[in-house]
Tab-separated table of C-alpha atoms and ligand atoms in Angstrom:
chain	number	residue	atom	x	y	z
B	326	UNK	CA	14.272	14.282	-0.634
B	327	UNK	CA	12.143	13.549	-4.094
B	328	UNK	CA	9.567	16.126	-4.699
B	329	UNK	CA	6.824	16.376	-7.490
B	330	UNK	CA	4.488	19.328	-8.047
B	331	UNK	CA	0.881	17.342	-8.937
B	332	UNK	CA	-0.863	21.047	-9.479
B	333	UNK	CA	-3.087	22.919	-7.321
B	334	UNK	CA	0.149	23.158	-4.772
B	335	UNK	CA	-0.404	19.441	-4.054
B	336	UNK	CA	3.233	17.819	-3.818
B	337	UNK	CA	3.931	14.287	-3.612
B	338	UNK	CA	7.583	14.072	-1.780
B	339	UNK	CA	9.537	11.652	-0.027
B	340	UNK	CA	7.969	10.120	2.850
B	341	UNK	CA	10.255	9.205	5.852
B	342	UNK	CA	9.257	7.567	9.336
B	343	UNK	CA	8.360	10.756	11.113
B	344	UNK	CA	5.580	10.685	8.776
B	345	UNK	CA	4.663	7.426	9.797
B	346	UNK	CA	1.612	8.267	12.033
B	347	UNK	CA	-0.121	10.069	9.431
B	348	UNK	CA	0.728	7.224	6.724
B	349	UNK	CA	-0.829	4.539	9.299
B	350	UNK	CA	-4.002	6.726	10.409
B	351	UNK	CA	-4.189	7.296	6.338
B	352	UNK	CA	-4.479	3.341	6.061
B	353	UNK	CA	-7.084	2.757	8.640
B	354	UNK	CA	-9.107	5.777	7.033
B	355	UNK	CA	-8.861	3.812	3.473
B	356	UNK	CA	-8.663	0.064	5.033
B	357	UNK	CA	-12.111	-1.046	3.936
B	358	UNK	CA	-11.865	-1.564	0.293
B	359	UNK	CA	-11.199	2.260	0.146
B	360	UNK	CA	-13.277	2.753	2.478
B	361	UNK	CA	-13.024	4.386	6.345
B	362	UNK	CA	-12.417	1.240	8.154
B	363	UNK	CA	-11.500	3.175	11.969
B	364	UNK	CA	-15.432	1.731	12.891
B	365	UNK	CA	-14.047	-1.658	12.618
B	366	UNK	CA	-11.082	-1.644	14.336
B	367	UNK	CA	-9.441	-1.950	17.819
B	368	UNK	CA	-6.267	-1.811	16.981
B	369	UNK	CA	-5.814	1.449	14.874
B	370	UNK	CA	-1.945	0.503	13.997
B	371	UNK	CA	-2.182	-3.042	13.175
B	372	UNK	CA	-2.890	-2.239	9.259
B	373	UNK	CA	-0.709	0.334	8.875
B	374	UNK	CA	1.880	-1.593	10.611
B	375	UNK	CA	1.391	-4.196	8.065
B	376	UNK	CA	0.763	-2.300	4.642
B	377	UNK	CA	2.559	0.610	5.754
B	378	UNK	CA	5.602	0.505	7.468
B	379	UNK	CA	7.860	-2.042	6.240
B	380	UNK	CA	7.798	0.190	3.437
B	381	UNK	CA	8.746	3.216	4.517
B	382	UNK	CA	11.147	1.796	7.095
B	383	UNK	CA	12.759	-0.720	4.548
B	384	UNK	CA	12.726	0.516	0.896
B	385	UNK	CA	12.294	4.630	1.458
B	386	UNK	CA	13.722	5.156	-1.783
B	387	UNK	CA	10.305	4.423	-3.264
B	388	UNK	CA	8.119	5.779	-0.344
B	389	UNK	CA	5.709	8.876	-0.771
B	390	UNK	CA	3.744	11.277	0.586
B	391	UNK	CA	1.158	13.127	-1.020
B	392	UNK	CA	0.615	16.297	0.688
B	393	UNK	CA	-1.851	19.113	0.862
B	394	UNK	CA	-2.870	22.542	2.479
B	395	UNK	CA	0.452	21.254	4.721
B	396	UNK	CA	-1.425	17.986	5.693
B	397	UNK	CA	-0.570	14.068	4.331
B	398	UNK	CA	-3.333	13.324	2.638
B	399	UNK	CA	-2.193	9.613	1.031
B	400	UNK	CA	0.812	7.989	0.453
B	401	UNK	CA	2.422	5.755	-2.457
B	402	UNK	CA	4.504	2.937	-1.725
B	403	UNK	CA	7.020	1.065	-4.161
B	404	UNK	CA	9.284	-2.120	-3.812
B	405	UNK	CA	11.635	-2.185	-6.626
B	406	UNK	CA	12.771	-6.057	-5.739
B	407	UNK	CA	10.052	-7.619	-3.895
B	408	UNK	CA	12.374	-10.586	-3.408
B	409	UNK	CA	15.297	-8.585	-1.383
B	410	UNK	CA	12.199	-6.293	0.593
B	411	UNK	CA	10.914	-9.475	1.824
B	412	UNK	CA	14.007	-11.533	2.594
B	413	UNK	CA	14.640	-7.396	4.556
B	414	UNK	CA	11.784	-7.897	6.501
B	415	UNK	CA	12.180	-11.767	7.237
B	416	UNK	CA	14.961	-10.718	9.786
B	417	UNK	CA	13.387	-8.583	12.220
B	418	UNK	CA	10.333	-6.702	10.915
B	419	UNK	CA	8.302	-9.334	11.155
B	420	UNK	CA	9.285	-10.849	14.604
B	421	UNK	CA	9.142	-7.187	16.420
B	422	UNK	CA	5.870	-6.377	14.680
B	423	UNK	CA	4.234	-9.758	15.934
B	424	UNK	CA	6.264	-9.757	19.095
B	425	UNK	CA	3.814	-6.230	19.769
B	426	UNK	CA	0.679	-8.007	18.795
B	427	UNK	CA	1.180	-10.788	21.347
B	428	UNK	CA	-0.943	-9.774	23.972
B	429	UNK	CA	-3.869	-7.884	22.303
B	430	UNK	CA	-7.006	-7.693	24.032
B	431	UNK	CA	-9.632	-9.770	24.193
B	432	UNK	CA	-12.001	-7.624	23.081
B	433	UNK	CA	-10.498	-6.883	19.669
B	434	UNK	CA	-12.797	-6.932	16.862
B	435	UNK	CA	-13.344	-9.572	14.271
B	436	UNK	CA	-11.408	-7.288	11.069
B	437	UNK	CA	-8.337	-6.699	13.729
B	438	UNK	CA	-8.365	-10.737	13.773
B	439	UNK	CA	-8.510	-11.127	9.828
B	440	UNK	CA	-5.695	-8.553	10.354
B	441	UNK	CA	-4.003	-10.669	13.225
B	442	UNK	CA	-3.647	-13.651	10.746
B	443	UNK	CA	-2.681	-11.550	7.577
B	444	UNK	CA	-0.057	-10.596	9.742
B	445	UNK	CA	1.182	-14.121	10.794
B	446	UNK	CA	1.051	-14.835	7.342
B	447	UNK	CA	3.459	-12.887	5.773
B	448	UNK	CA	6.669	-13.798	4.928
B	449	UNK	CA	7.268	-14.606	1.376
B	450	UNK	CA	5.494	-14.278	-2.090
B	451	UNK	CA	4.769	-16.707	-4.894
B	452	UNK	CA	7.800	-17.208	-6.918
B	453	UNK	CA	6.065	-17.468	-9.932
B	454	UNK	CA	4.356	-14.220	-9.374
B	455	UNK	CA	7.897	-12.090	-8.526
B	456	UNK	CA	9.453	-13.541	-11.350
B	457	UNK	CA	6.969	-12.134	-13.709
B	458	UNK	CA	6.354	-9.185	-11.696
B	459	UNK	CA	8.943	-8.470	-9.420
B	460	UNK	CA	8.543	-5.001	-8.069
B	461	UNK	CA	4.871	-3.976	-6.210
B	462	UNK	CA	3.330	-0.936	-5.147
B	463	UNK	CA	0.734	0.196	-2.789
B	464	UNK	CA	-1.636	3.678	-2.959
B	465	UNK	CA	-4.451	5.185	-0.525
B	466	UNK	CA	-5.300	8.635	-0.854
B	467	UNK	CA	-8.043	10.091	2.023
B	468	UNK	CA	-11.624	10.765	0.708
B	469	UNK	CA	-11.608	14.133	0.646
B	470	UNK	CA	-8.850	13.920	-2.160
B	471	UNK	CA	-9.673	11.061	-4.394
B	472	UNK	CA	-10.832	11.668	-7.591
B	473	UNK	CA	-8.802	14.825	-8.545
B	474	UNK	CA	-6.271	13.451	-10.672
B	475	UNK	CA	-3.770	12.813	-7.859
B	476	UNK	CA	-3.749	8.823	-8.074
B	477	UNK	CA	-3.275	8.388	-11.484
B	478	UNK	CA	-0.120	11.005	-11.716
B	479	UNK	CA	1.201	9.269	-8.532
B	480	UNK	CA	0.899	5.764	-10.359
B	481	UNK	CA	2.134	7.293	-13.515
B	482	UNK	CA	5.068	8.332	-11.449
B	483	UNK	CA	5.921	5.501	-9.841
B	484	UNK	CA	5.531	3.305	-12.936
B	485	UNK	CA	8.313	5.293	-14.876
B	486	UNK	CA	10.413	5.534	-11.482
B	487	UNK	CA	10.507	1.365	-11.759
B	488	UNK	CA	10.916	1.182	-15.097
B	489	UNK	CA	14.071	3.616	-15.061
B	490	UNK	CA	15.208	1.718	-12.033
B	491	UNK	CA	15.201	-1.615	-14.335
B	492	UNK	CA	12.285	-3.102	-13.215
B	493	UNK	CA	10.656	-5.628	-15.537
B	494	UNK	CA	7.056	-6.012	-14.066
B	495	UNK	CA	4.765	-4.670	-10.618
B	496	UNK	CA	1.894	-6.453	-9.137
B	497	UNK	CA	-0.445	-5.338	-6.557
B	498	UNK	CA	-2.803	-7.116	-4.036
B	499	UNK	CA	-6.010	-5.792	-3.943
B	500	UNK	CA	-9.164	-6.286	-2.237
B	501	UNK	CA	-11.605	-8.078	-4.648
B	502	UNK	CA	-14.494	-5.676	-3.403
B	503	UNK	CA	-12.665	-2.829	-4.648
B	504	UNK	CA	-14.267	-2.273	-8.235
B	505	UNK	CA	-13.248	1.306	-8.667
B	506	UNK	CA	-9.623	0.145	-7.823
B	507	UNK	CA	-9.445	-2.292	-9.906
B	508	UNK	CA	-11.118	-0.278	-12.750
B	509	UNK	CA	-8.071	2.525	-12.109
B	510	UNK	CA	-5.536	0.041	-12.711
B	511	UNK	CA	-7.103	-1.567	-15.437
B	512	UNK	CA	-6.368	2.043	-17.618
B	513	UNK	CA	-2.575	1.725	-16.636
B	514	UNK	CA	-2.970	-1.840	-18.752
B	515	UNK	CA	-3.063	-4.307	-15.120
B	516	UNK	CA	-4.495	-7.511	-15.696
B	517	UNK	CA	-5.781	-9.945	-12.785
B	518	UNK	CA	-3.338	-12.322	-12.044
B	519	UNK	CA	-5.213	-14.418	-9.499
B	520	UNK	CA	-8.056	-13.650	-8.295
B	521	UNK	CA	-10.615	-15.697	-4.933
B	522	UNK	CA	-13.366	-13.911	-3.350
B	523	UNK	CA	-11.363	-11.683	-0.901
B	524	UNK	CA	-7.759	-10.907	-2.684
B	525	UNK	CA	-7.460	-10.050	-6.012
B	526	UNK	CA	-3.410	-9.785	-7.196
B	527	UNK	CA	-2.920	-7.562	-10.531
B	528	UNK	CA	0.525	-7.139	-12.553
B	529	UNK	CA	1.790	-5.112	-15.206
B	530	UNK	CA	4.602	-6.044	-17.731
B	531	UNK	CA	6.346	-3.186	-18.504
T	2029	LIG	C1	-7.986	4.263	-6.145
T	2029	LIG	C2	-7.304	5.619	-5.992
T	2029	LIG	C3	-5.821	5.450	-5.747
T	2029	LIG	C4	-7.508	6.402	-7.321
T	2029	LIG	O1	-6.914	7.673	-7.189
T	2029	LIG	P1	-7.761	8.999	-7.500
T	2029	LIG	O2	-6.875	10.154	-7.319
T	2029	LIG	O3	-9.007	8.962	-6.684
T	2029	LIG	O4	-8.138	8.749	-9.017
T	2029	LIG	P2	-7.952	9.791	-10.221
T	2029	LIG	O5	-8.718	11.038	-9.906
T	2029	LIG	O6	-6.503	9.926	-10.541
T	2029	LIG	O7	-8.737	9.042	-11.350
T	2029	LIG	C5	-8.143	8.024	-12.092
T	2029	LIG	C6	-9.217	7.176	-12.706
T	2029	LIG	O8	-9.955	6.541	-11.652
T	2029	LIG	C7	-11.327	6.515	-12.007
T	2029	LIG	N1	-12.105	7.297	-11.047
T	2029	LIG	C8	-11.823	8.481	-10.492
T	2029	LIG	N2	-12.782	8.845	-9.640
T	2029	LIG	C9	-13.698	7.862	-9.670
T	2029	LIG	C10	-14.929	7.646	-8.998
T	2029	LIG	N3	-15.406	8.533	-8.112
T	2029	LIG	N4	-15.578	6.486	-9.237
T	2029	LIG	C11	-15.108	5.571	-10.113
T	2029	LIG	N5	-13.937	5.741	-10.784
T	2029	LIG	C12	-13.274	6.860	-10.563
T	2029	LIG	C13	-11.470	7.118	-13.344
T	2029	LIG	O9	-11.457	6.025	-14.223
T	2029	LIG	C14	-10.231	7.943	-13.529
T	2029	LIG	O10	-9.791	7.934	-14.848
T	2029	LIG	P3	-10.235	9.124	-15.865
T	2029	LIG	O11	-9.792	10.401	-15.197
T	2029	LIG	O12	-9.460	8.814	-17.106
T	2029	LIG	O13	-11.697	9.022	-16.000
T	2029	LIG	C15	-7.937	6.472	-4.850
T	2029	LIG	O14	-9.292	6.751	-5.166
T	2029	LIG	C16	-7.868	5.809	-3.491
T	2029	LIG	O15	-6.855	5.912	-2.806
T	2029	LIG	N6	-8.953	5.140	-3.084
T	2029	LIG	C17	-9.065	4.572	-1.762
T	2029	LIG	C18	-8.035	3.529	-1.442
T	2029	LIG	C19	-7.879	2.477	-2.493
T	2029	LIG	O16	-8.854	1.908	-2.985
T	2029	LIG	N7	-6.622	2.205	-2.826
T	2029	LIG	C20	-6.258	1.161	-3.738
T	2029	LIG	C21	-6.149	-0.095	-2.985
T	2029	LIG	S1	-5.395	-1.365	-3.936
């Protein structure tokens, strides 16, 4: 188990799948371009089942909890190869996650369907994009904890962990909406990559 002291008693440590609940209620509170997003939502895992847990499940080596007062209060989430993570997932993450989203409701909310086709979606990235950039990271941290210096130590973190590790690049996909995002990883030197009105993909070369 990795553990760093971020001040204040706040520890970022290994996550592992009995954290998993917190780390996919943490995704829903922060699924709205950083915002809450449980309002719009009928199915409360389906985000967190997409953003969250192949990563903890799958490449744990990289995966992160940021706790406080004894609580998860955000996670951080890294993919040293994103090539290998997603031919991982290709057999059997993806069929049993979209095997449990078969029969959903009728009733489910327009956001859970943008989520319902994300999630049919996914398989494999650009190969352009992995061969510039081929690691990728993901970070939400709850409300009540942003803006304390927690993000950018975790990114700072994760960064050198890569780099050590041999990686050569890390992108991210990023809502488009999400200015102060994108302004956060524009002082760790990101760039856009590609950007349409909804997704907005940013990579670093380290
Ligand atoms: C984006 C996020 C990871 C940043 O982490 P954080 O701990 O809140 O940010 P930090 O306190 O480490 O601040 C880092 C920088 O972000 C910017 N920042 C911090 N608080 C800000 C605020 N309230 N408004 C705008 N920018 C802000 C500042 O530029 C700051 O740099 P500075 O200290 O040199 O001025 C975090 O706010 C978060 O999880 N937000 C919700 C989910 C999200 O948007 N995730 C990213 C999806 S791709």
């Amino acid at each position: 188990m990795k553990e760093a002291h971020l001040g204040s008693g706040v520890v970022l440590r290994s996550a592992t799948a009995a954290d998993l609940p917190d780390l996919l209620r943490i995704c829903l509170q922060t699924g709205d371009s950083g915002k809450d997003a449980t309002h719009l939502h009928k199915l409360p895992e389906l985000v967190g089942d997409i953003y969250v847990a192949p990563y903890v499940l799958h490449q744990p080596d990289f995966a992160y909890a940021l706790i406080a007062d004894n609580k998860v209060v955000g996670y951080l989430l890294g993919v040293l190869d994103t090539q290998a993570f997603e031919n991982t997932l290709a057999q059997g993450y993806w069929s049993t996650t979209k095997a449990k989203y078969v029969q959903v409701d009728s009733e489910i909310t327009a956001s859970d369907q943008d989520l319902l086709k994300d999630l049919a979606k996914q398989g494999f990235s650009d190969p352009a994009l992995i061969a510039k950039y081929p690691s990728h990271l993901h970070i939400d941290i709850l409300e009540s904890h942003q803006s304390a210096g927690y993000g950018k130590a975790m990114i700072a973190y994760l960064l050198d962990e890569l780099k050590t590790a041999g990686s050569t690049g890390v992108h991210l996909h990023m809502s488009s909406k999400n200015d102060r995002a994108r302004a956060f990883y524009k002082k760790f030197g990101f760039i856009e990559v590609t950007e349409d009105a909804n997704e907005c993909i940013m990579g670093l070369i380290f």
